[in-house]
Amino acid sequence: MNDTDQAGGHRIEHDSMGEVRVPAHAKWRAQTQRAVENFPVSGQRLERAHIEALALIKAAAARVNAELGVIDGDRAEAIASAAAEVAEGRWDEHFPVDVFQTGSGTSSNMNTNEVIATLATERLPEGREVHPNDHVNASQSSNDVFPSSIHIAATGAVTRDLIPALEHLAAALERKSAEFASVVKSGRTHLMDATPVTLGQEFGGYAAQVAYGVERLRSAVPRLAELPLGGTAVGTGINTPAGFSAAVIAEVARTTGLPLTEARDHFEAQGARDALVETSGQLRTIAVSLTKISNDLRWMASGPRTGLAEINLPDLQPGSSIMPGKVNPVIPEAVLMVAAQVTGNDTTVAVAGAAGNFELNVMLPVMAKNLLESVRLLANASRLLADRTVDGITANAERAREYAESSPSVVTPLNKYIGYEEAAKVAKRSLAERRTIREVVLDSGYVERGDLTVEQLDEALDVLRMTRP
């Protein structure tokens, strides 16, 4: 740490540009303080998982640097010990830099270097110091560390949080699919009556949507887990000793249990963030799936008197400050808002991903913020939807069947007996006279003319049988 004057609750720190006044309590130093003053934009800081990933890289790099003779063992152990505390979240308040900062994430990388350097210095005998650049950042650059930290954080969040949450939701939907296997209801296309389906078939479709989302995420993980670490400034690996990147990545993989690998091409990995764009696109697809599912649940539960009322959602809280007894589908509504946010986040990630010029993308922090937020929101929303809505859904089987039997579209199986045009006439007459299809067919003389028998009519109009042709 540089020195000296702590009057007024501040101390003086130094960097290559000169002196900076830093709050006396702060574990950060000059470059972090410059960033705090330069970027008072949003008040949003790095995600917790992102700070953890940065610290994990620093700990692994210290150990490997010691093995390769780049720094001494005592400093390496102090750095690794301090970085472990940062990874655990014990020093998050000392990461004040805004997300909207220098596009390479240099400010946050230096924030990490400075905090760890301060904590590590406190572990060493008096007179020995850990330098943020020379020791904590040894063999590294912000240009390879910061994007690597995004990939580590995102890989961990996807595999440990989001995929299990989606599998939990898919399992809940599968259970309801089995429970509702014989609940027949009217199908709907264009929001208009269609031939019957079962409620179980619909829920099976929802479960498949979620399961396919898991498949899409798993397919992206190998590329998401590739790290540009070792490319340093521009992808060439300048100032990095032989074997450094492979050893650091192996150490982080061992520590985290994540399937991390070194980038196959460091120039692609340095200049582009296509794996983040791809992953965000998969998150958007999952958000679209959850939008469809949530809207269907809201429609089917609408009412209770003037809507469809085919299913009941759990009553969770009063729905109106003025209408007594009103209850709303609050969890599906929350999920819809999450989906909207994720869709917007994906647009930001896509625009930011296109901002790679030559050897570096310069919109890394905002990509990290939006991607990690999307993963976190989707994981939380998926578990809420499963536990506080899907598990408690019940079917109004009689009402659903009534809709199925009264739908003019149940005339469709009669096409093979009386033809499409005659069947259309039956459907229109049924609507106009508010009579069932069966009554209109019997009244229209099709049985007397021998077009079909009463047994064939009853079999054709069996709405449950229509769901399993």
Tab-separated table of C-alpha atoms in Angstrom:
chain	number	residue	atom	x	y	z
A	1	MET	CA	0.000	0.000	0.000
A	2	ASN	CA	1.438	3.420	-0.824
A	3	ASP	CA	0.892	5.954	1.985
A	4	THR	CA	0.212	8.170	4.305
A	5	ASP	CA	-2.286	10.943	4.969
A	6	GLN	CA	-5.498	9.572	6.468
A	7	ALA	CA	-6.805	12.952	7.639
A	8	GLY	CA	-10.483	13.442	6.897
A	9	GLY	CA	-11.122	9.711	6.613
A	10	HIS	CA	-8.996	9.289	3.500
A	11	ARG	CA	-5.549	8.020	2.632
A	12	ILE	CA	-3.319	8.787	-0.314
A	13	GLU	CA	-2.668	6.032	-2.870
A	14	HIS	CA	-0.459	6.186	-5.956
A	15	ASP	CA	-0.613	4.673	-9.428
A	16	SER	CA	1.124	5.405	-12.728
A	17	MET	CA	-0.935	8.602	-13.143
A	18	GLY	CA	-0.180	10.052	-9.698
A	19	GLU	CA	-1.877	10.436	-6.344
A	20	VAL	CA	-5.484	9.538	-5.521
A	21	ARG	CA	-7.475	10.047	-2.319
A	22	VAL	CA	-9.082	6.753	-1.274
A	23	PRO	CA	-11.486	6.209	1.657
A	24	ALA	CA	-9.444	5.103	4.663
A	25	HIS	CA	-11.502	1.946	5.200
A	26	ALA	CA	-11.295	0.763	1.583
A	27	LYS	CA	-9.381	-2.351	0.608
A	28	TRP	CA	-9.195	-1.038	-2.950
A	29	ARG	CA	-6.530	1.355	-4.169
A	30	ALA	CA	-5.923	4.096	-6.736
A	31	GLN	CA	-7.182	2.573	-9.971
A	32	THR	CA	-10.434	1.391	-8.408
A	33	GLN	CA	-10.988	4.842	-6.927
A	34	ARG	CA	-10.469	6.463	-10.324
A	35	ALA	CA	-13.106	4.117	-11.757
A	36	VAL	CA	-15.551	4.937	-8.953
A	37	GLU	CA	-15.168	8.619	-9.765
A	38	ASN	CA	-15.237	8.150	-13.541
A	39	PHE	CA	-18.289	5.888	-13.795
A	40	PRO	CA	-21.128	7.055	-11.500
A	41	VAL	CA	-23.638	5.625	-13.972
A	42	SER	CA	-26.107	3.064	-12.632
A	43	GLY	CA	-25.188	2.009	-9.114
A	44	GLN	CA	-25.179	-1.589	-10.401
A	45	ARG	CA	-22.094	-3.619	-9.564
A	46	LEU	CA	-20.763	-6.943	-10.817
A	47	GLU	CA	-22.871	-9.995	-10.038
A	48	ARG	CA	-21.740	-12.019	-7.011
A	49	ALA	CA	-20.873	-15.008	-9.220
A	50	HIS	CA	-18.688	-12.777	-11.369
A	51	ILE	CA	-16.641	-11.493	-8.420
A	52	GLU	CA	-16.217	-15.102	-7.290
A	53	ALA	CA	-14.943	-16.140	-10.720
A	54	LEU	CA	-12.405	-13.306	-10.822
A	55	ALA	CA	-11.093	-14.330	-7.407
A	56	LEU	CA	-10.854	-17.989	-8.400
A	57	ILE	CA	-8.668	-17.039	-11.358
A	58	LYS	CA	-6.399	-14.943	-9.136
A	59	ALA	CA	-5.967	-17.759	-6.613
A	60	ALA	CA	-5.153	-20.318	-9.296
A	61	ALA	CA	-2.839	-17.916	-11.121
A	62	ALA	CA	-0.889	-17.220	-7.914
A	63	ARG	CA	-0.281	-20.900	-7.289
A	64	VAL	CA	0.777	-21.584	-10.878
A	65	ASN	CA	2.988	-18.481	-10.963
A	66	ALA	CA	4.766	-19.778	-7.860
A	67	GLU	CA	5.271	-23.198	-9.445
A	68	LEU	CA	6.733	-21.532	-12.541
A	69	GLY	CA	8.993	-19.249	-10.529
A	70	VAL	CA	7.232	-16.021	-11.481
A	71	ILE	CA	6.453	-14.996	-7.885
A	72	ASP	CA	7.700	-16.328	-4.564
A	73	GLY	CA	5.775	-18.917	-2.600
A	74	ASP	CA	4.934	-16.727	0.399
A	75	ARG	CA	3.334	-14.074	-1.761
A	76	ALA	CA	1.505	-16.725	-3.770
A	77	GLU	CA	0.049	-18.294	-0.640
A	78	ALA	CA	-1.018	-14.901	0.702
A	79	ILE	CA	-2.682	-14.057	-2.611
A	80	ALA	CA	-4.457	-17.415	-2.791
A	81	SER	CA	-5.673	-17.102	0.794
A	82	ALA	CA	-6.977	-13.569	0.231
A	83	ALA	CA	-8.592	-14.551	-3.064
A	84	ALA	CA	-10.403	-17.415	-1.341
A	85	GLU	CA	-12.014	-14.929	1.051
A	86	VAL	CA	-13.047	-12.738	-1.876
A	87	ALA	CA	-14.515	-15.752	-3.657
A	88	GLU	CA	-16.548	-16.580	-0.564
A	89	GLY	CA	-18.138	-13.114	-0.641
A	90	ARG	CA	-16.505	-11.722	2.508
A	91	TRP	CA	-15.287	-8.551	0.783
A	92	ASP	CA	-18.062	-7.759	-1.711
A	93	GLU	CA	-18.547	-4.250	-0.306
A	94	HIS	CA	-15.057	-3.441	-1.585
A	95	PHE	CA	-16.099	-3.976	-5.202
A	96	PRO	CA	-17.756	-0.602	-5.900
A	97	VAL	CA	-17.087	-0.225	-9.628
A	98	ASP	CA	-20.157	0.330	-11.801
A	99	VAL	CA	-21.066	-2.190	-14.497
A	100	PHE	CA	-20.951	0.617	-17.043
A	101	GLN	CA	-17.190	1.161	-17.065
A	102	THR	CA	-14.263	0.597	-19.379
A	103	GLY	CA	-15.409	-1.955	-21.927
A	104	SER	CA	-12.607	-4.445	-21.328
A	105	GLY	CA	-13.491	-4.744	-17.639
A	106	THR	CA	-10.026	-3.437	-16.741
A	107	SER	CA	-11.448	-1.413	-13.857
A	108	SER	CA	-13.011	-4.492	-12.261
A	109	ASN	CA	-9.944	-6.611	-12.911
A	110	MET	CA	-7.832	-3.966	-11.177
A	111	ASN	CA	-10.418	-3.685	-8.401
A	112	THR	CA	-9.913	-7.419	-7.838
A	113	ASN	CA	-6.125	-7.102	-8.020
A	114	GLU	CA	-6.085	-4.218	-5.551
A	115	VAL	CA	-8.413	-5.745	-2.968
A	116	ILE	CA	-6.532	-9.045	-3.040
A	117	ALA	CA	-3.174	-7.233	-2.897
A	118	THR	CA	-4.271	-5.309	0.194
A	119	LEU	CA	-5.580	-8.404	1.953
A	120	ALA	CA	-2.506	-10.422	0.976
A	121	THR	CA	-0.125	-7.720	2.197
A	122	GLU	CA	-1.848	-7.826	5.580
A	123	ARG	CA	-0.899	-11.516	5.769
A	124	LEU	CA	2.814	-10.941	5.171
A	125	PRO	CA	5.473	-9.717	7.621
A	126	GLU	CA	5.813	-5.943	7.888
A	127	GLY	CA	7.901	-4.495	5.105
A	128	ARG	CA	6.809	-7.024	2.476
A	129	GLU	CA	4.151	-5.991	0.009
A	130	VAL	CA	1.941	-7.622	-2.609
A	131	HIS	CA	1.603	-5.430	-5.702
A	132	PRO	CA	-1.685	-5.479	-7.659
A	133	ASN	CA	-0.012	-5.628	-11.082
A	134	ASP	CA	3.363	-7.238	-10.459
A	135	HIS	CA	2.089	-10.055	-8.237
A	136	VAL	CA	-1.707	-10.527	-8.300
A	137	ASN	CA	-1.943	-9.839	-12.050
A	138	ALA	CA	1.320	-11.603	-12.952
A	139	SER	CA	1.209	-13.475	-16.299
A	140	GLN	CA	-2.258	-12.039	-16.950
A	141	SER	CA	-4.089	-9.207	-18.698
A	142	SER	CA	-7.548	-7.772	-18.126
A	143	ASN	CA	-8.179	-8.759	-21.739
A	144	ASP	CA	-7.983	-12.474	-21.016
A	145	VAL	CA	-8.874	-12.564	-17.305
A	146	PHE	CA	-12.087	-10.580	-17.427
A	147	PRO	CA	-13.768	-12.492	-20.287
A	148	SER	CA	-12.577	-15.770	-18.739
A	149	SER	CA	-14.300	-14.786	-15.507
A	150	ILE	CA	-17.558	-14.216	-17.386
A	151	HIS	CA	-17.364	-17.664	-18.953
A	152	ILE	CA	-16.574	-19.317	-15.617
A	153	ALA	CA	-19.432	-17.534	-13.836
A	154	ALA	CA	-21.899	-18.248	-16.624
A	155	THR	CA	-20.907	-21.906	-16.927
A	156	GLY	CA	-21.361	-22.361	-13.199
A	157	ALA	CA	-24.696	-20.548	-13.125
A	158	VAL	CA	-26.082	-22.481	-16.092
A	159	THR	CA	-24.987	-25.929	-14.931
A	160	ARG	CA	-25.571	-25.568	-11.192
A	161	ASP	CA	-28.570	-23.246	-11.036
A	162	LEU	CA	-30.550	-22.970	-14.242
A	163	ILE	CA	-30.435	-26.507	-15.625
A	164	PRO	CA	-31.502	-28.083	-12.285
A	165	ALA	CA	-34.280	-25.488	-11.958
A	166	LEU	CA	-35.569	-26.234	-15.449
A	167	GLU	CA	-35.425	-29.976	-14.802
A	168	HIS	CA	-37.426	-29.365	-11.613
A	169	LEU	CA	-40.067	-27.474	-13.599
A	170	ALA	CA	-40.170	-30.094	-16.352
A	171	ALA	CA	-40.717	-32.828	-13.736
A	172	ALA	CA	-43.606	-30.878	-12.186
A	173	LEU	CA	-45.226	-30.465	-15.592
A	174	GLU	CA	-44.734	-34.165	-16.364
A	175	ARG	CA	-46.505	-35.104	-13.134
A	176	LYS	CA	-49.468	-32.952	-14.103
A	177	SER	CA	-49.431	-34.439	-17.590
A	178	ALA	CA	-49.911	-37.884	-16.077
A	179	GLU	CA	-52.521	-36.644	-13.597
A	180	PHE	CA	-54.577	-34.964	-16.334
A	181	ALA	CA	-54.202	-37.743	-18.938
A	182	SER	CA	-57.957	-38.399	-19.176
A	183	VAL	CA	-59.202	-34.812	-18.728
A	184	VAL	CA	-60.603	-34.031	-22.158
A	185	LYS	CA	-61.034	-30.438	-23.274
A	186	SER	CA	-61.495	-28.380	-26.389
A	187	GLY	CA	-58.399	-27.751	-28.412
A	188	ARG	CA	-57.904	-24.185	-29.609
A	189	THR	CA	-56.164	-22.809	-32.657
A	190	HIS	CA	-56.218	-19.094	-33.497
A	191	LEU	CA	-57.934	-18.802	-30.064
A	192	MET	CA	-60.926	-20.505	-31.713
A	193	ASP	CA	-62.482	-23.891	-30.946
A	194	ALA	CA	-60.645	-26.871	-32.417
A	195	THR	CA	-60.848	-30.630	-32.075
A	196	PRO	CA	-60.428	-32.055	-28.553
A	197	VAL	CA	-57.187	-32.666	-26.724
A	198	THR	CA	-56.500	-33.761	-23.185
A	199	LEU	CA	-55.188	-31.445	-20.533
A	200	GLY	CA	-52.467	-34.033	-20.029
A	201	GLN	CA	-51.360	-33.671	-23.634
A	202	GLU	CA	-51.069	-29.927	-23.221
A	203	PHE	CA	-49.015	-30.245	-20.044
A	204	GLY	CA	-46.840	-32.852	-21.730
A	205	GLY	CA	-46.140	-30.298	-24.427
A	206	TYR	CA	-45.135	-27.745	-21.810
A	207	ALA	CA	-42.822	-30.270	-20.160
A	208	ALA	CA	-41.201	-30.974	-23.525
A	209	GLN	CA	-40.642	-27.263	-24.157
A	210	VAL	CA	-38.757	-26.961	-20.884
A	211	ALA	CA	-36.816	-30.187	-21.457
A	212	TYR	CA	-35.742	-28.989	-24.906
A	213	GLY	CA	-34.527	-25.792	-23.251
A	214	VAL	CA	-32.242	-27.928	-21.101
A	215	GLU	CA	-30.988	-29.694	-24.228
A	216	ARG	CA	-30.243	-26.358	-25.868
A	217	LEU	CA	-28.300	-25.149	-22.844
A	218	ARG	CA	-26.288	-28.358	-22.601
A	219	SER	CA	-25.350	-28.051	-26.264
A	220	ALA	CA	-23.935	-24.559	-25.640
A	221	VAL	CA	-21.925	-25.415	-22.508
A	222	PRO	CA	-18.797	-26.812	-24.241
A	223	ARG	CA	-18.264	-23.505	-26.057
A	224	LEU	CA	-19.309	-21.410	-23.062
A	225	ALA	CA	-16.743	-23.258	-20.946
A	226	GLU	CA	-13.838	-22.414	-23.287
A	227	LEU	CA	-11.623	-19.775	-21.672
A	228	PRO	CA	-9.411	-17.185	-23.394
A	229	LEU	CA	-7.056	-17.229	-20.394
A	230	GLY	CA	-3.458	-17.188	-21.547
A	231	GLY	CA	-4.012	-14.890	-24.505
A	232	THR	CA	-3.112	-11.846	-22.345
A	233	ALA	CA	-3.346	-8.554	-24.277
A	234	VAL	CA	-4.210	-9.562	-27.845
A	235	GLY	CA	-4.262	-13.359	-27.970
A	236	THR	CA	-0.543	-13.956	-28.484
A	237	GLY	CA	0.135	-14.752	-24.824
A	238	ILE	CA	2.801	-12.104	-24.379
A	239	ASN	CA	4.328	-12.057	-20.838
A	240	THR	CA	2.872	-15.485	-20.080
A	241	PRO	CA	5.253	-18.363	-19.246
A	242	ALA	CA	4.859	-21.659	-21.065
A	243	GLY	CA	2.224	-23.897	-19.545
A	244	PHE	CA	0.628	-21.103	-17.484
A	245	SER	CA	-2.827	-20.988	-19.055
A	246	ALA	CA	-3.381	-24.750	-19.167
A	247	ALA	CA	-2.302	-25.109	-15.534
A	248	VAL	CA	-4.500	-22.226	-14.296
A	249	ILE	CA	-7.540	-23.481	-16.173
A	250	ALA	CA	-6.990	-26.994	-14.826
A	251	GLU	CA	-6.751	-25.597	-11.295
A	252	VAL	CA	-9.965	-23.554	-11.635
A	253	ALA	CA	-11.703	-26.571	-13.163
A	254	ARG	CA	-10.539	-28.706	-10.246
A	255	THR	CA	-11.682	-26.120	-7.703
A	256	THR	CA	-15.095	-25.551	-9.273
A	257	GLY	CA	-15.841	-28.952	-10.781
A	258	LEU	CA	-16.784	-27.192	-14.027
A	259	PRO	CA	-15.883	-28.568	-17.494
A	260	LEU	CA	-13.536	-25.684	-18.299
A	261	THR	CA	-11.110	-25.905	-21.213
A	262	GLU	CA	-8.584	-23.628	-22.877
A	263	ALA	CA	-9.760	-21.834	-26.010
A	264	ARG	CA	-9.031	-23.756	-29.182
A	265	ASP	CA	-8.192	-20.488	-30.938
A	266	HIS	CA	-7.041	-17.615	-28.745
A	267	PHE	CA	-7.686	-14.995	-31.407
A	268	GLU	CA	-11.335	-15.984	-31.730
A	269	ALA	CA	-11.539	-16.179	-27.946
A	270	GLN	CA	-9.934	-12.759	-27.506
A	271	GLY	CA	-11.708	-10.778	-30.210
A	272	ALA	CA	-15.198	-12.288	-30.080
A	273	ARG	CA	-17.709	-13.340	-27.438
A	274	ASP	CA	-19.865	-15.540	-29.656
A	275	ALA	CA	-20.303	-18.242	-26.994
A	276	LEU	CA	-21.918	-15.678	-24.695
A	277	VAL	CA	-24.183	-14.529	-27.525
A	278	GLU	CA	-25.121	-18.148	-28.266
A	279	THR	CA	-25.903	-18.893	-24.632
A	280	SER	CA	-27.967	-15.741	-24.285
A	281	GLY	CA	-29.928	-16.803	-27.350
A	282	GLN	CA	-30.734	-20.112	-25.659
A	283	LEU	CA	-31.888	-18.188	-22.587
A	284	ARG	CA	-34.158	-16.097	-24.788
A	285	THR	CA	-35.650	-19.278	-26.261
A	286	ILE	CA	-36.352	-20.567	-22.751
A	287	ALA	CA	-37.951	-17.216	-21.904
A	288	VAL	CA	-40.202	-17.571	-24.955
A	289	SER	CA	-41.185	-21.071	-23.820
A	290	LEU	CA	-42.040	-19.834	-20.329
A	291	THR	CA	-44.076	-17.004	-21.854
A	292	LYS	CA	-46.216	-19.462	-23.828
A	293	ILE	CA	-46.679	-21.735	-20.825
A	294	SER	CA	-47.519	-18.916	-18.415
A	295	ASN	CA	-49.998	-17.322	-20.786
A	296	ASP	CA	-51.745	-20.657	-21.394
A	297	LEU	CA	-52.070	-21.187	-17.646
A	298	ARG	CA	-53.535	-17.718	-17.221
A	299	TRP	CA	-56.046	-18.272	-20.005
A	300	MET	CA	-57.130	-21.703	-18.779
A	301	ALA	CA	-57.541	-20.396	-15.230
A	302	SER	CA	-59.372	-17.231	-16.280
A	303	GLY	CA	-62.672	-16.546	-14.589
A	304	PRO	CA	-63.923	-17.878	-12.294
A	305	ARG	CA	-67.295	-17.039	-13.877
A	306	THR	CA	-66.627	-15.152	-17.099
A	307	GLY	CA	-63.443	-16.870	-18.273
A	308	LEU	CA	-62.491	-20.380	-19.332
A	309	ALA	CA	-62.054	-21.757	-15.796
A	310	GLU	CA	-60.755	-25.116	-17.070
A	311	ILE	CA	-58.127	-25.247	-14.323
A	312	ASN	CA	-57.618	-23.732	-10.886
A	313	LEU	CA	-54.325	-22.150	-9.880
A	314	PRO	CA	-53.352	-22.016	-6.201
A	315	ASP	CA	-54.690	-18.950	-4.368
A	316	LEU	CA	-51.604	-17.139	-3.102
A	317	GLN	CA	-52.649	-13.610	-2.168
A	318	PRO	CA	-55.504	-11.108	-2.528
A	319	GLY	CA	-55.612	-9.735	-6.037
A	320	SER	CA	-57.235	-6.372	-5.578
A	321	SER	CA	-57.189	-3.475	-3.148
A	322	ILE	CA	-60.811	-2.668	-4.019
A	323	MET	CA	-62.535	-5.880	-5.226
A	324	PRO	CA	-63.014	-8.300	-2.303
A	325	GLY	CA	-62.307	-11.940	-3.029
A	326	LYS	CA	-60.414	-11.337	-6.266
A	327	VAL	CA	-57.379	-13.604	-6.755
A	328	ASN	CA	-54.930	-13.221	-9.625
A	329	PRO	CA	-52.376	-15.528	-11.326
A	330	VAL	CA	-49.458	-13.731	-9.711
A	331	ILE	CA	-46.696	-16.271	-10.298
A	332	PRO	CA	-47.338	-16.648	-14.040
A	333	GLU	CA	-47.413	-12.856	-14.247
A	334	ALA	CA	-44.045	-12.630	-12.484
A	335	VAL	CA	-42.644	-15.244	-14.868
A	336	LEU	CA	-43.881	-13.216	-17.836
A	337	MET	CA	-42.011	-10.176	-16.538
A	338	VAL	CA	-38.865	-12.261	-16.092
A	339	ALA	CA	-39.232	-13.493	-19.663
A	340	ALA	CA	-39.577	-9.929	-20.922
A	341	GLN	CA	-36.452	-8.905	-19.012
A	342	VAL	CA	-34.475	-11.863	-20.382
A	343	THR	CA	-35.571	-11.022	-23.918
A	344	GLY	CA	-34.362	-7.452	-23.431
A	345	ASN	CA	-31.125	-8.672	-21.881
A	346	ASP	CA	-30.535	-10.851	-24.924
A	347	THR	CA	-30.864	-7.855	-27.212
A	348	THR	CA	-28.199	-6.082	-25.152
A	349	VAL	CA	-25.912	-9.128	-25.287
A	350	ALA	CA	-26.347	-9.412	-29.048
A	351	VAL	CA	-25.576	-5.730	-29.641
A	352	ALA	CA	-22.625	-5.911	-27.243
A	353	GLY	CA	-21.345	-9.094	-28.862
A	354	ALA	CA	-21.208	-7.299	-32.189
A	355	ALA	CA	-18.885	-4.676	-30.655
A	356	GLY	CA	-15.744	-6.757	-31.052
A	357	ASN	CA	-13.141	-4.782	-32.984
A	358	PHE	CA	-9.992	-6.584	-34.071
A	359	GLU	CA	-8.492	-8.252	-30.956
A	360	LEU	CA	-10.979	-7.253	-28.250
A	361	ASN	CA	-14.656	-6.813	-27.482
A	362	VAL	CA	-15.166	-3.580	-25.550
A	363	MET	CA	-18.620	-4.177	-24.037
A	364	LEU	CA	-17.715	-7.058	-21.739
A	365	PRO	CA	-19.132	-5.830	-18.399
A	366	VAL	CA	-22.621	-5.233	-19.760
A	367	MET	CA	-22.598	-8.636	-21.470
A	368	ALA	CA	-21.676	-10.230	-18.151
A	369	LYS	CA	-24.324	-8.323	-16.213
A	370	ASN	CA	-27.146	-9.180	-18.606
A	371	LEU	CA	-26.213	-12.813	-19.171
A	372	LEU	CA	-25.753	-13.622	-15.489
A	373	GLU	CA	-28.913	-11.741	-14.548
A	374	SER	CA	-30.888	-13.715	-17.136
A	375	VAL	CA	-29.624	-17.023	-15.769
A	376	ARG	CA	-30.424	-16.012	-12.194
A	377	LEU	CA	-33.914	-14.734	-13.033
A	378	LEU	CA	-34.836	-17.779	-15.114
A	379	ALA	CA	-33.618	-20.198	-12.442
A	380	ASN	CA	-35.594	-18.460	-9.700
A	381	ALA	CA	-38.717	-18.046	-11.825
A	382	SER	CA	-38.682	-21.677	-12.969
A	383	ARG	CA	-38.623	-22.989	-9.414
A	384	LEU	CA	-41.353	-20.570	-8.353
A	385	LEU	CA	-43.545	-21.610	-11.257
A	386	ALA	CA	-43.086	-25.275	-10.388
A	387	ASP	CA	-43.491	-25.035	-6.619
A	388	ARG	CA	-46.053	-22.273	-6.212
A	389	THR	CA	-48.211	-22.815	-9.278
A	390	VAL	CA	-47.826	-26.039	-11.265
A	391	ASP	CA	-47.751	-28.396	-8.265
A	392	GLY	CA	-51.028	-26.964	-6.992
A	393	ILE	CA	-53.030	-26.879	-10.234
A	394	THR	CA	-56.333	-28.752	-10.257
A	395	ALA	CA	-58.588	-29.449	-13.224
A	396	ASN	CA	-62.249	-28.555	-13.635
A	397	ALA	CA	-62.815	-31.740	-15.604
A	398	GLU	CA	-66.561	-31.397	-16.099
A	399	ARG	CA	-66.325	-27.867	-17.431
A	400	ALA	CA	-63.450	-28.812	-19.710
A	401	ARG	CA	-65.404	-31.742	-21.115
A	402	GLU	CA	-68.478	-29.571	-21.621
A	403	TYR	CA	-66.407	-27.218	-23.748
A	404	ALA	CA	-65.061	-30.140	-25.759
A	405	GLU	CA	-68.489	-31.612	-26.414
A	406	SER	CA	-70.057	-28.266	-27.311
A	407	SER	CA	-67.313	-27.249	-29.727
A	408	PRO	CA	-68.504	-27.268	-33.352
A	409	SER	CA	-65.110	-28.692	-34.289
A	410	VAL	CA	-66.102	-32.098	-32.932
A	411	VAL	CA	-67.951	-32.501	-36.225
A	412	THR	CA	-64.565	-33.171	-37.881
A	413	PRO	CA	-64.650	-37.023	-37.557
A	414	LEU	CA	-67.934	-36.990	-39.506
A	415	ASN	CA	-66.141	-35.831	-42.658
A	416	LYS	CA	-65.552	-39.428	-43.720
A	417	TYR	CA	-69.268	-40.215	-43.460
A	418	ILE	CA	-71.054	-37.111	-44.755
A	419	GLY	CA	-68.249	-35.080	-46.363
A	420	TYR	CA	-66.606	-31.768	-45.457
A	421	GLU	CA	-69.335	-29.469	-46.831
A	422	GLU	CA	-72.206	-31.309	-45.135
A	423	ALA	CA	-70.231	-31.406	-41.902
A	424	ALA	CA	-69.729	-27.631	-42.159
A	425	LYS	CA	-73.479	-27.189	-42.493
A	426	VAL	CA	-73.998	-29.267	-39.365
A	427	ALA	CA	-71.480	-27.167	-37.448
A	428	LYS	CA	-73.090	-23.885	-38.513
A	429	ARG	CA	-76.580	-25.126	-37.670
A	430	SER	CA	-75.343	-26.347	-34.301
A	431	LEU	CA	-74.036	-22.862	-33.494
A	432	ALA	CA	-77.098	-21.060	-34.818
A	433	GLU	CA	-79.575	-23.261	-32.954
A	434	ARG	CA	-77.401	-23.755	-29.860
A	435	ARG	CA	-77.794	-27.504	-30.152
A	436	THR	CA	-75.241	-30.286	-29.956
A	437	ILE	CA	-73.666	-31.766	-33.065
A	438	ARG	CA	-75.286	-35.114	-32.258
A	439	GLU	CA	-78.762	-33.580	-32.095
A	440	VAL	CA	-78.316	-31.797	-35.421
A	441	VAL	CA	-77.010	-34.932	-37.173
A	442	LEU	CA	-79.920	-37.025	-35.928
A	443	ASP	CA	-82.369	-34.300	-36.920
A	444	SER	CA	-80.898	-33.909	-40.407
A	445	GLY	CA	-81.659	-37.417	-41.675
A	446	TYR	CA	-78.104	-38.654	-42.202
A	447	VAL	CA	-78.827	-41.844	-40.239
A	448	GLU	CA	-82.112	-42.488	-42.101
A	449	ARG	CA	-80.330	-42.097	-45.438
A	450	GLY	CA	-77.730	-44.632	-44.368
A	451	ASP	CA	-74.742	-42.246	-44.360
A	452	LEU	CA	-73.818	-43.589	-40.932
A	453	THR	CA	-75.316	-45.573	-38.061
A	454	VAL	CA	-76.124	-44.309	-34.573
A	455	GLU	CA	-73.241	-46.452	-33.288
A	456	GLN	CA	-70.863	-44.836	-35.767
A	457	LEU	CA	-72.173	-41.410	-34.784
A	458	ASP	CA	-71.583	-42.059	-31.081
A	459	GLU	CA	-68.120	-43.422	-31.751
A	460	ALA	CA	-67.239	-40.464	-33.968
A	461	LEU	CA	-68.399	-37.971	-31.346
A	462	ASP	CA	-66.531	-39.596	-28.431
A	463	VAL	CA	-64.424	-36.581	-27.489
A	464	LEU	CA	-61.869	-38.551	-25.481
A	465	ARG	CA	-61.388	-40.978	-28.370
A	466	MET	CA	-60.740	-38.002	-30.654
A	467	THR	CA	-57.635	-37.216	-28.645
A	468	ARG	CA	-56.162	-40.614	-29.521
A	469	PRO	CA	-56.994	-41.252	-33.176
